[in-house]
Amino acid sequence: MVSTGSTAKRLAELGVKVTEVSEVTGFPECLDGRVKTLDPHIHAGILADMTNENHAAQLEKFGIKPFDLVVVNLYPFADTVRSGADEAATIEKIDIGGPSMVRGAAKNNATVAIITDPNDYALVAARIENGEGFSLEERRWLAGKAFAHTASYDATINEWTAKHWPKPATVDHPTAEDETEVNEAKFPAAFTRTWDRAHVLRYGENPHQQAALYLDPLNQNGFAHAEQLGGKPMSYNNYVDADAAWRAVWDFAPQIAVAVVKHNNPCGLAVGATVAEAHKKAHACDPMSAYGGVIAANSKVTMEMAESVRPIFTEVIVAPDYDADALELLQTKKKNLRILKVTEPPKSKTQFRQIDGGLLVQSTDLIDAPGDNPDAWKLVSGEPADEQTIRDLVFAWRAIRCVKSNAILIAHDQATVGIGMGQVNRVDSANLSVERANTLADGANRTQGAVAASDAFFPFADGAEILINAGVKAIVQPGGSIRDEEVFEAARKAGVTMYVTGTRHFFH
């Protein structure tokens, strides 16, 4: 057995006879350990194909012994980054000799076994104990794992360097007239992000689909790292819906907000003076759809909110924290409720969507465009909105970001009262939002005097007219249609206030 310094010392302490690498290479470790295994006496012993007589003869000529098994733990680069280490310390954890040995052994799997996963140590012990060694099929399987390991390792390094070492301004690559200038930190020529499998889920979106959760090795925060405090294991759909709800409530920070989400769409969203008030207002938007939904809050869940949630069948609740009595109530009275704690707001700045044969990458849609600032809105119809109406319009505009397109949202008192989502035309979404607003058991007309938001422009006046005829007093929308003037004129004719933002928030 041949090993490097610290590992050799530990093996010797355990009573294992070990030869230090420097004895094999005839050269001491140098440059603070940067160079120790990068030597022909090591790599020839790893790469020699012992079924090849010429290779065997060369090893004998140079006095090199072949290796049967290579075991490597790479320097903990990702752990070092997550620890907050400075750049110099991080660079020192970029392994050079380790990946070279791993790749060499994996390439030479015809005669060499490579171990990179500590979970396989028991398998090694078993093969040594029975004296059989590894079969060719096993060595190939281990080689495949090893190549995946080094590919992931290099991708993690690339992810870090892309963020910390961007292209300098002094490097000028001319851009063709019909080509968009590339931000290489966001969109590198080769996208090499990597994720580590954390959990295999019971199934995917449907029971016949398989699914798993993977985590970014450089990022130990975010919704994917939620701490589960109670309830059944999370499902694929639970993760999708809860993540959407979690993003939605943080669009309103620092205000206290609660979202109720079903099938990746909000069926209620509200801001309140307390988290309990916000939840009651959000739930009141569409109590029927809230059944079996997901609740997210951007503030600590109190006993009052927990009591409000208790009678409602809910799949998941997620919040930054829970009062002790609130958590106890939810854990004991709602044993199937998945209770998640996520201490930090969403931070992801990049979104991915797979298409057949490729991957679409875009920056995350946030409430950060120039048109998201109400001071930049343009009044195109009616009188300027009063303070309360502006607050509701701002709320509606922020809330529309998380509604699937085509999206129309009606709001009052900083709470949704009707949402039309996911329709193939804006007229259907407008009709749906009005219908949902006015179909409560008490028969209340919740559109009268409310405000509305549209995630994109009205292509014709008909969608806006549905809202106007339902009694909406103010509308905010992006504008930009070739028939904008027709839409504005419909609002003017009805005396309805309308603002355009110049920004849209499609969510397909």
Coordinates of C-alpha atoms in Angstrom, one line a residue:
M1 CA 0.0 0.0 0.0
V2 CA 1.3 3.4 -1.1
S3 CA 0.0 6.7 0.3
T4 CA 0.7 10.4 0.7
G5 CA 1.8 12.0 4.0
S6 CA -1.2 12.5 6.3
T7 CA -3.1 9.5 5.0
A8 CA 0.0 7.3 5.3
K9 CA 0.5 8.5 8.9
R10 CA -3.2 7.6 9.8
L11 CA -2.9 4.2 8.2
A12 CA 0.3 3.5 10.1
E13 CA -1.5 4.5 13.3
L14 CA -4.2 1.9 12.5
G15 CA -1.5 -0.8 12.1
V16 CA -1.5 -1.0 8.3
K17 CA 1.9 -1.4 6.6
V18 CA 2.2 1.5 4.3
T19 CA 4.9 3.0 2.0
E20 CA 5.0 6.7 1.6
V21 CA 4.8 8.1 -2.0
S22 CA 8.2 9.8 -1.6
E23 CA 9.8 6.4 -1.2
V24 CA 8.4 5.3 -4.5
T25 CA 9.1 8.5 -6.4
G26 CA 12.5 9.0 -4.8
F27 CA 11.6 12.7 -4.5
P28 CA 10.1 14.5 -1.4
E29 CA 6.8 16.2 -1.4
C30 CA 7.4 19.9 -2.3
L31 CA 5.8 23.3 -2.8
D32 CA 3.7 22.9 0.4
G33 CA 2.3 19.6 -0.9
R34 CA 1.3 20.9 -4.3
V35 CA 3.6 18.3 -5.9
K36 CA 3.8 14.7 -4.5
T37 CA 2.0 12.2 -6.8
L38 CA 2.8 13.8 -10.2
D39 CA 5.6 11.4 -11.1
P40 CA 6.0 8.6 -13.6
H41 CA 6.6 6.1 -10.8
I42 CA 3.0 6.7 -9.7
H43 CA 1.2 7.3 -13.0
A44 CA 3.0 4.6 -14.9
G45 CA 2.0 2.2 -12.2
I46 CA -1.6 3.3 -12.5
L47 CA -1.8 3.5 -16.3
A48 CA 0.0 0.4 -17.3
D49 CA -2.3 -2.1 -19.0
M50 CA -1.0 -5.4 -17.5
T51 CA -2.6 -7.4 -20.2
N52 CA -0.2 -5.7 -22.6
E53 CA 3.2 -7.5 -22.6
N54 CA 5.0 -4.4 -23.7
H55 CA 3.6 -2.3 -20.8
A56 CA 4.6 -5.0 -18.3
A57 CA 8.1 -5.2 -19.8
Q58 CA 8.5 -1.4 -19.5
L59 CA 7.5 -1.4 -15.9
E60 CA 10.0 -4.1 -15.1
K61 CA 12.7 -2.2 -17.0
F62 CA 12.1 1.0 -15.0
G63 CA 11.5 -0.8 -11.7
I64 CA 7.9 0.3 -11.3
K65 CA 5.3 -1.7 -9.6
P66 CA 1.7 -1.7 -11.0
F67 CA -1.3 -0.7 -8.9
D68 CA -4.4 -2.9 -8.6
L69 CA -6.5 -0.4 -6.6
V70 CA -6.5 3.4 -6.4
V71 CA -8.4 5.2 -3.6
V72 CA -8.6 9.0 -3.8
N73 CA -10.4 11.7 -1.8
L74 CA -10.1 15.0 -3.6
Y75 CA -9.4 18.2 -1.8
P76 CA -12.6 19.6 -0.4
F77 CA -13.0 22.5 -2.8
A78 CA -16.8 23.0 -2.3
D79 CA -16.6 22.7 1.5
T80 CA -13.8 25.4 1.4
V81 CA -16.0 27.8 -0.7
R82 CA -19.0 27.2 1.6
S83 CA -16.8 27.9 4.7
G84 CA -16.3 31.5 3.5
A85 CA -12.5 31.0 3.0
D86 CA -10.6 33.7 1.2
E87 CA -9.5 33.3 -2.5
A88 CA -6.0 32.1 -1.6
A89 CA -7.3 29.4 0.7
T90 CA -9.9 28.4 -1.9
I91 CA -7.3 28.1 -4.7
E92 CA -5.2 25.8 -2.5
K93 CA -8.1 23.4 -2.4
I94 CA -8.1 22.9 -6.2
D95 CA -6.7 19.3 -6.4
I96 CA -4.3 18.6 -9.3
G97 CA -2.7 15.2 -8.6
G98 CA -5.8 13.6 -7.2
P99 CA -8.0 14.1 -10.4
S100 CA -5.0 12.9 -12.5
M101 CA -4.8 9.7 -10.6
V102 CA -8.6 9.2 -10.6
R103 CA -8.8 9.7 -14.4
G104 CA -5.8 7.5 -15.0
A105 CA -7.1 4.6 -12.9
A106 CA -10.6 5.0 -14.5
K107 CA -9.2 4.9 -18.0
N108 CA -7.2 1.8 -17.1
N109 CA -10.2 -0.1 -15.6
A110 CA -9.2 -3.2 -17.5
T111 CA -6.8 -4.0 -14.7
V112 CA -7.2 -1.2 -12.1
A113 CA -10.1 -0.5 -9.7
I114 CA -10.8 3.2 -8.7
I115 CA -12.6 4.2 -5.6
T116 CA -13.8 7.8 -5.1
D117 CA -16.9 7.2 -3.0
P118 CA -16.5 6.3 0.7
N119 CA -19.7 4.4 0.5
D120 CA -17.8 1.9 -1.6
Y121 CA -15.2 1.2 1.2
A122 CA -17.2 -1.7 2.5
L123 CA -17.3 -3.2 -1.0
V124 CA -13.5 -3.0 -1.1
A125 CA -13.2 -4.7 2.3
A126 CA -15.5 -7.5 1.1
R127 CA -13.5 -8.0 -2.1
I128 CA -10.2 -8.1 -0.2
E129 CA -11.6 -10.5 2.4
N130 CA -12.9 -13.0 -0.1
G131 CA -9.7 -12.7 -2.2
E132 CA -11.7 -12.4 -5.5
G133 CA -11.0 -8.8 -6.3
F134 CA -13.3 -6.8 -8.5
S135 CA -14.8 -8.1 -11.7
L136 CA -14.4 -6.2 -15.0
E137 CA -18.1 -5.1 -14.8
E138 CA -17.5 -3.8 -11.3
R139 CA -14.3 -1.9 -12.3
R140 CA -16.1 -0.3 -15.3
W141 CA -19.0 0.7 -13.0
L142 CA -16.5 2.2 -10.5
A143 CA -14.7 4.0 -13.4
G144 CA -18.0 5.5 -14.5
K145 CA -18.6 6.9 -11.0
A146 CA -15.0 8.2 -11.0
F147 CA -15.4 10.1 -14.2
A148 CA -18.6 11.6 -13.0
H149 CA -16.8 12.6 -9.8
T150 CA -14.0 14.5 -11.5
A151 CA -16.4 16.0 -14.0
S152 CA -18.5 17.3 -11.1
Y153 CA -15.4 18.5 -9.3
D154 CA -14.2 20.5 -12.3
A155 CA -17.7 21.9 -12.9
T156 CA -17.8 23.2 -9.3
I157 CA -14.5 24.9 -9.8
N158 CA -15.7 26.4 -13.1
E159 CA -18.8 27.7 -11.4
W160 CA -16.7 29.4 -8.8
T161 CA -14.2 30.9 -11.2
A162 CA -16.9 32.1 -13.6
K163 CA -18.3 34.3 -10.8
H164 CA -14.9 35.4 -9.3
W165 CA -12.8 35.8 -12.4
P166 CA -15.0 37.4 -15.1
K167 CA -13.6 38.5 -18.5
P168 CA -11.7 41.7 -18.0
A169 CA -12.8 44.9 -19.8
T170 CA -9.4 44.9 -21.7
V171 CA -10.4 41.7 -23.6
D172 CA -12.6 42.9 -26.5
H173 CA -14.3 40.3 -28.7
P174 CA -16.2 42.0 -31.5
T175 CA -19.9 41.1 -31.6
A176 CA -21.7 40.6 -34.9
E177 CA -24.5 43.0 -35.8
D178 CA -27.2 40.4 -35.4
E179 CA -25.7 38.9 -32.2
T180 CA -26.6 39.9 -28.6
E181 CA -23.6 40.8 -26.5
V182 CA -22.9 38.0 -24.0
N183 CA -22.5 38.3 -20.3
E184 CA -20.0 35.4 -19.9
A185 CA -20.4 35.3 -16.1
K186 CA -24.0 34.4 -16.6
F187 CA -23.9 32.6 -19.9
P188 CA -20.5 31.0 -20.4
A189 CA -19.6 29.3 -23.7
A190 CA -19.9 25.9 -22.0
F191 CA -22.5 25.7 -19.1
T192 CA -20.9 23.3 -16.6
R193 CA -23.0 23.6 -13.5
T194 CA -23.2 20.5 -11.3
W195 CA -25.7 19.2 -8.7
D196 CA -25.4 16.4 -6.1
R197 CA -28.3 14.0 -5.6
A198 CA -29.7 14.5 -2.1
H199 CA -33.0 12.6 -2.1
V200 CA -34.8 10.1 -4.3
L201 CA -38.5 11.0 -4.2
R202 CA -41.4 8.6 -4.1
Y203 CA -42.3 9.6 -7.7
G204 CA -42.4 12.7 -9.9
E205 CA -45.3 14.8 -11.1
N206 CA -47.3 11.6 -11.6
P207 CA -46.9 8.2 -10.0
H208 CA -45.4 6.6 -13.1
Q209 CA -42.6 9.2 -13.2
Q210 CA -39.4 8.9 -11.3
A211 CA -37.8 11.9 -9.5
A212 CA -35.0 13.0 -7.3
L213 CA -33.8 16.2 -5.6
Y214 CA -30.3 17.5 -6.4
L215 CA -28.4 20.2 -4.6
D216 CA -25.8 22.8 -5.7
P217 CA -22.5 21.8 -3.9
L218 CA -21.5 25.5 -3.6
N219 CA -24.8 26.6 -2.1
Q220 CA -26.1 25.2 1.1
N221 CA -28.9 27.7 1.4
G222 CA -32.2 28.2 -0.3
F223 CA -35.5 26.4 -0.4
A224 CA -34.0 23.1 -1.5
H225 CA -32.3 23.0 1.9
A226 CA -35.4 23.5 3.9
E227 CA -35.5 22.0 7.4
Q228 CA -38.5 19.8 7.7
L229 CA -40.0 20.0 11.2
G230 CA -43.0 17.7 10.7
G231 CA -45.2 15.7 8.4
K232 CA -44.8 13.2 5.5
P233 CA -41.8 13.3 3.2
M234 CA -41.9 16.0 0.5
S235 CA -43.0 15.0 -3.0
Y236 CA -42.0 16.5 -6.3
N237 CA -45.2 18.6 -6.6
N238 CA -44.8 19.7 -3.0
Y239 CA -41.3 21.1 -3.8
V240 CA -42.6 22.9 -7.0
D241 CA -45.6 24.5 -5.3
A242 CA -43.9 25.4 -2.1
D243 CA -41.0 27.0 -3.9
A244 CA -43.4 29.1 -5.9
A245 CA -45.2 30.2 -2.8
W246 CA -41.9 31.0 -1.1
R247 CA -40.8 33.2 -3.9
A248 CA -44.2 34.9 -4.0
V249 CA -44.2 36.1 -0.4
W250 CA -40.7 37.6 -0.6
D251 CA -41.7 39.8 -3.5
F252 CA -43.4 41.9 -0.8
A253 CA -40.7 42.1 1.9
P254 CA -40.3 43.8 4.2
Q255 CA -44.1 43.8 4.4
I256 CA -45.6 40.7 6.1
A257 CA -47.1 38.5 3.4
V258 CA -48.8 35.1 3.0
A259 CA -49.4 33.1 -0.2
V260 CA -51.6 30.1 -0.7
V261 CA -50.5 28.2 -3.8
K262 CA -52.1 25.3 -5.7
H263 CA -50.6 23.7 -8.8
N264 CA -47.8 26.4 -9.0
N265 CA -50.4 29.2 -9.1
P266 CA -51.5 31.5 -6.2
C267 CA -55.1 31.1 -5.2
G268 CA -54.6 33.7 -2.5
L269 CA -51.9 36.3 -1.7
A270 CA -52.1 39.1 0.8
V271 CA -50.2 41.6 3.0
G272 CA -51.2 42.2 6.6
A273 CA -50.3 43.9 9.8
T274 CA -49.7 40.5 11.3
V275 CA -49.0 37.1 9.7
A276 CA -52.4 35.8 10.9
E277 CA -54.2 38.7 9.2
A278 CA -52.2 38.2 6.0
H279 CA -53.2 34.5 6.0
K280 CA -56.9 35.1 6.6
K281 CA -57.0 37.6 3.8
A282 CA -55.1 35.3 1.4
H283 CA -57.3 32.3 2.3
A284 CA -60.4 34.4 1.8
C285 CA -59.6 35.0 -1.9
D286 CA -60.5 31.4 -2.9
P287 CA -61.2 29.1 0.0
M288 CA -62.3 26.3 -2.3
S289 CA -59.0 26.2 -4.2
A290 CA -57.0 26.6 -1.0
Y291 CA -58.0 23.0 -0.1
G292 CA -54.9 20.8 -0.4
G293 CA -52.7 23.8 -1.2
V294 CA -49.4 25.1 0.1
I295 CA -49.0 28.1 2.5
A296 CA -45.9 30.3 2.6
A297 CA -45.3 33.2 5.0
N298 CA -42.3 35.5 5.0
S299 CA -42.7 36.1 8.8
K300 CA -42.7 33.8 11.8
V301 CA -45.8 31.7 12.2
T302 CA -47.7 32.7 15.3
M303 CA -50.2 30.7 17.4
E304 CA -53.0 32.8 15.9
M305 CA -52.0 31.9 12.4
A306 CA -51.5 28.2 13.3
E307 CA -55.1 28.2 14.8
S308 CA -56.3 29.6 11.5
V309 CA -54.5 27.0 9.4
R310 CA -55.6 24.1 11.7
P311 CA -59.0 23.4 10.1
I312 CA -57.8 23.8 6.5
F313 CA -56.4 20.7 4.7
T314 CA -53.0 21.9 3.7
E315 CA -50.1 19.9 2.1
V316 CA -47.2 22.1 3.1
I317 CA -46.5 25.2 5.2
V318 CA -43.2 27.1 4.9
A319 CA -41.9 30.0 6.9
P320 CA -38.7 31.5 8.3
D321 CA -39.6 30.3 11.8
Y322 CA -42.4 29.2 14.1
D323 CA -43.4 30.2 17.6
A324 CA -42.9 27.2 19.9
D325 CA -46.7 26.9 20.7
A326 CA -47.6 27.3 17.0
L327 CA -45.2 24.6 16.0
E328 CA -46.4 22.2 18.7
L329 CA -50.0 22.7 17.6
L330 CA -49.2 22.0 13.9
Q331 CA -47.1 19.0 14.7
T332 CA -49.6 17.4 17.0
K333 CA -52.9 18.3 15.4
K334 CA -51.9 18.1 11.7
K335 CA -49.5 15.1 11.6
N336 CA -49.5 14.8 7.8
L337 CA -48.7 18.5 7.3
R338 CA -45.2 19.0 5.9
I339 CA -43.8 21.8 8.1
L340 CA -40.8 23.5 6.5
K341 CA -38.4 26.1 8.0
V342 CA -36.3 28.2 5.6
T343 CA -34.3 30.9 7.3
E344 CA -33.3 33.0 4.2
P345 CA -35.3 34.5 1.4
P346 CA -34.8 33.3 -2.2
K347 CA -31.5 34.3 -3.7
S348 CA -31.3 32.5 -7.0
K349 CA -30.5 34.8 -9.9
T350 CA -30.7 32.2 -12.6
Q351 CA -33.5 30.0 -13.9
F352 CA -33.3 26.9 -16.0
R353 CA -35.8 25.0 -18.2
Q354 CA -35.0 21.9 -20.1
I355 CA -36.2 21.4 -23.6
D356 CA -35.7 18.3 -25.8
G357 CA -32.0 18.2 -26.5
G358 CA -31.1 21.4 -24.7
L359 CA -31.4 23.8 -21.8
L360 CA -32.8 27.3 -21.6
V361 CA -31.1 29.6 -19.1
Q362 CA -32.3 33.1 -18.1
S363 CA -31.9 35.6 -15.3
T364 CA -34.7 35.2 -12.6
D365 CA -37.7 37.5 -13.0
L366 CA -37.6 39.8 -10.0
I367 CA -39.5 42.9 -9.1
D368 CA -36.5 45.0 -10.1
A369 CA -37.2 46.4 -13.6
P370 CA -37.5 50.2 -14.1
G371 CA -41.3 49.8 -14.7
D372 CA -41.8 48.1 -11.3
N373 CA -41.3 51.4 -9.6
P374 CA -44.7 53.2 -9.4
D375 CA -42.9 56.5 -9.7
A376 CA -42.1 55.5 -13.3
W377 CA -45.7 54.6 -14.2
K378 CA -47.5 56.6 -16.9
L379 CA -51.1 57.7 -16.3
V380 CA -53.0 57.2 -19.5
S381 CA -56.6 57.4 -18.3
G382 CA -58.6 58.9 -15.4
E383 CA -57.5 60.8 -12.4
P384 CA -54.3 60.0 -10.5
A385 CA -55.0 57.3 -8.0
D386 CA -55.2 58.2 -4.3
E387 CA -52.8 56.8 -1.7
Q388 CA -54.8 53.7 -0.9
T389 CA -55.5 52.9 -4.5
I390 CA -51.8 53.3 -5.4
R391 CA -51.0 50.9 -2.5
D392 CA -53.4 48.3 -4.0
L393 CA -52.1 48.8 -7.5
V394 CA -48.5 48.3 -6.3
F395 CA -49.6 45.2 -4.5
A396 CA -51.5 43.9 -7.5
W397 CA -48.5 44.6 -9.8
R398 CA -46.1 42.7 -7.4
A399 CA -48.6 39.8 -7.1
I400 CA -49.0 39.4 -10.8
R401 CA -45.4 38.3 -11.1
C402 CA -46.2 34.9 -9.6
V403 CA -49.3 34.2 -11.6
K404 CA -49.1 32.0 -14.7
S405 CA -49.7 33.7 -18.0
N406 CA -52.0 35.0 -19.3
A407 CA -52.7 36.5 -16.0
I408 CA -55.2 39.0 -14.6
L409 CA -55.4 39.8 -10.9
I410 CA -58.0 41.7 -9.0
A411 CA -57.1 43.1 -5.6
H412 CA -58.5 45.1 -2.7
D413 CA -57.0 46.2 0.6
Q414 CA -53.6 44.6 -0.4
A415 CA -55.1 41.2 -0.9
T416 CA -56.1 39.2 -4.0
V417 CA -59.9 38.8 -4.5
G418 CA -59.9 37.3 -7.9
I419 CA -57.2 35.6 -10.1
G420 CA -57.4 34.5 -13.7
M421 CA -54.4 32.5 -14.7
G422 CA -52.9 30.2 -17.3
Q423 CA -55.4 30.9 -20.1
V424 CA -54.5 31.1 -23.8
N425 CA -56.1 34.5 -24.2
R426 CA -56.5 37.5 -21.9
V427 CA -60.3 37.7 -22.2
D428 CA -60.6 34.3 -20.6
S429 CA -58.3 35.3 -17.8
A430 CA -60.2 38.5 -17.3
N431 CA -63.5 36.6 -17.1
L432 CA -62.0 34.0 -14.8
S433 CA -60.7 36.7 -12.4
V434 CA -64.1 38.4 -12.2
E435 CA -65.9 35.0 -11.8
R436 CA -63.6 33.9 -9.0
A437 CA -63.9 37.3 -7.2
N438 CA -67.7 37.1 -7.2
T439 CA -68.6 33.5 -6.5
L440 CA -68.2 33.3 -2.7
A441 CA -71.0 31.9 -0.6
D442 CA -72.0 35.3 0.7
G443 CA -72.6 36.6 -2.8
A444 CA -70.4 39.7 -2.2
N445 CA -69.4 41.7 -5.3
R446 CA -65.7 42.0 -4.6
T447 CA -64.8 43.6 -8.0
Q448 CA -66.7 46.8 -7.3
G449 CA -64.1 49.4 -6.3
A450 CA -61.2 47.0 -6.5
V451 CA -58.1 47.4 -8.7
A452 CA -56.7 45.1 -11.3
A453 CA -53.3 44.2 -12.9
S454 CA -52.4 42.4 -16.1
D455 CA -49.0 40.7 -16.6
A456 CA -48.8 41.9 -20.2
F457 CA -50.6 44.3 -22.5
F458 CA -54.2 44.1 -23.5
P459 CA -54.1 43.2 -27.2
F460 CA -57.7 44.5 -27.6
A461 CA -59.9 46.6 -25.4
D462 CA -62.2 43.7 -24.6
G463 CA -60.2 42.3 -21.7
A464 CA -60.0 45.6 -20.0
E465 CA -63.7 46.2 -20.7
I466 CA -64.6 43.0 -18.8
L467 CA -62.8 44.4 -15.7
I468 CA -64.3 47.9 -16.2
N469 CA -67.8 46.5 -16.5
A470 CA -67.2 44.5 -13.3
G471 CA -66.6 47.7 -11.4
V472 CA -62.8 47.9 -11.2
K473 CA -61.8 51.5 -10.5
A474 CA -58.1 51.3 -11.5
I475 CA -55.9 49.1 -13.7
V476 CA -52.2 48.7 -14.1
Q477 CA -50.7 47.0 -17.2
P478 CA -47.5 47.1 -19.2
G479 CA -48.8 48.7 -22.4
G480 CA -47.1 48.2 -25.7
S481 CA -50.0 46.9 -27.9
I482 CA -50.5 48.4 -31.3
R483 CA -54.1 49.0 -30.1
D484 CA -53.0 50.7 -26.8
E485 CA -55.0 53.8 -27.7
E486 CA -58.2 51.7 -28.0
V487 CA -57.6 50.2 -24.6
F488 CA -56.9 53.7 -23.1
E489 CA -60.0 55.1 -24.7
A490 CA -62.2 52.4 -23.2
A491 CA -60.8 53.3 -19.7
R492 CA -61.2 57.0 -20.3
K493 CA -64.8 56.5 -21.5
A494 CA -65.6 54.7 -18.2
G495 CA -63.6 57.2 -16.1
V496 CA -61.3 54.4 -14.9
T497 CA -57.7 55.2 -13.8
M498 CA -55.2 53.3 -15.9
Y499 CA -51.4 53.2 -15.5
V500 CA -48.8 51.6 -17.9
T501 CA -45.5 50.3 -16.6
G502 CA -43.5 49.6 -19.7
T503 CA -42.5 46.3 -18.0
R504 CA -44.2 42.9 -18.3
H505 CA -44.0 39.8 -16.1
F506 CA -44.8 36.8 -18.1
F507 CA -44.7 33.5 -16.2
H508 CA -45.1 30.6 -18.6

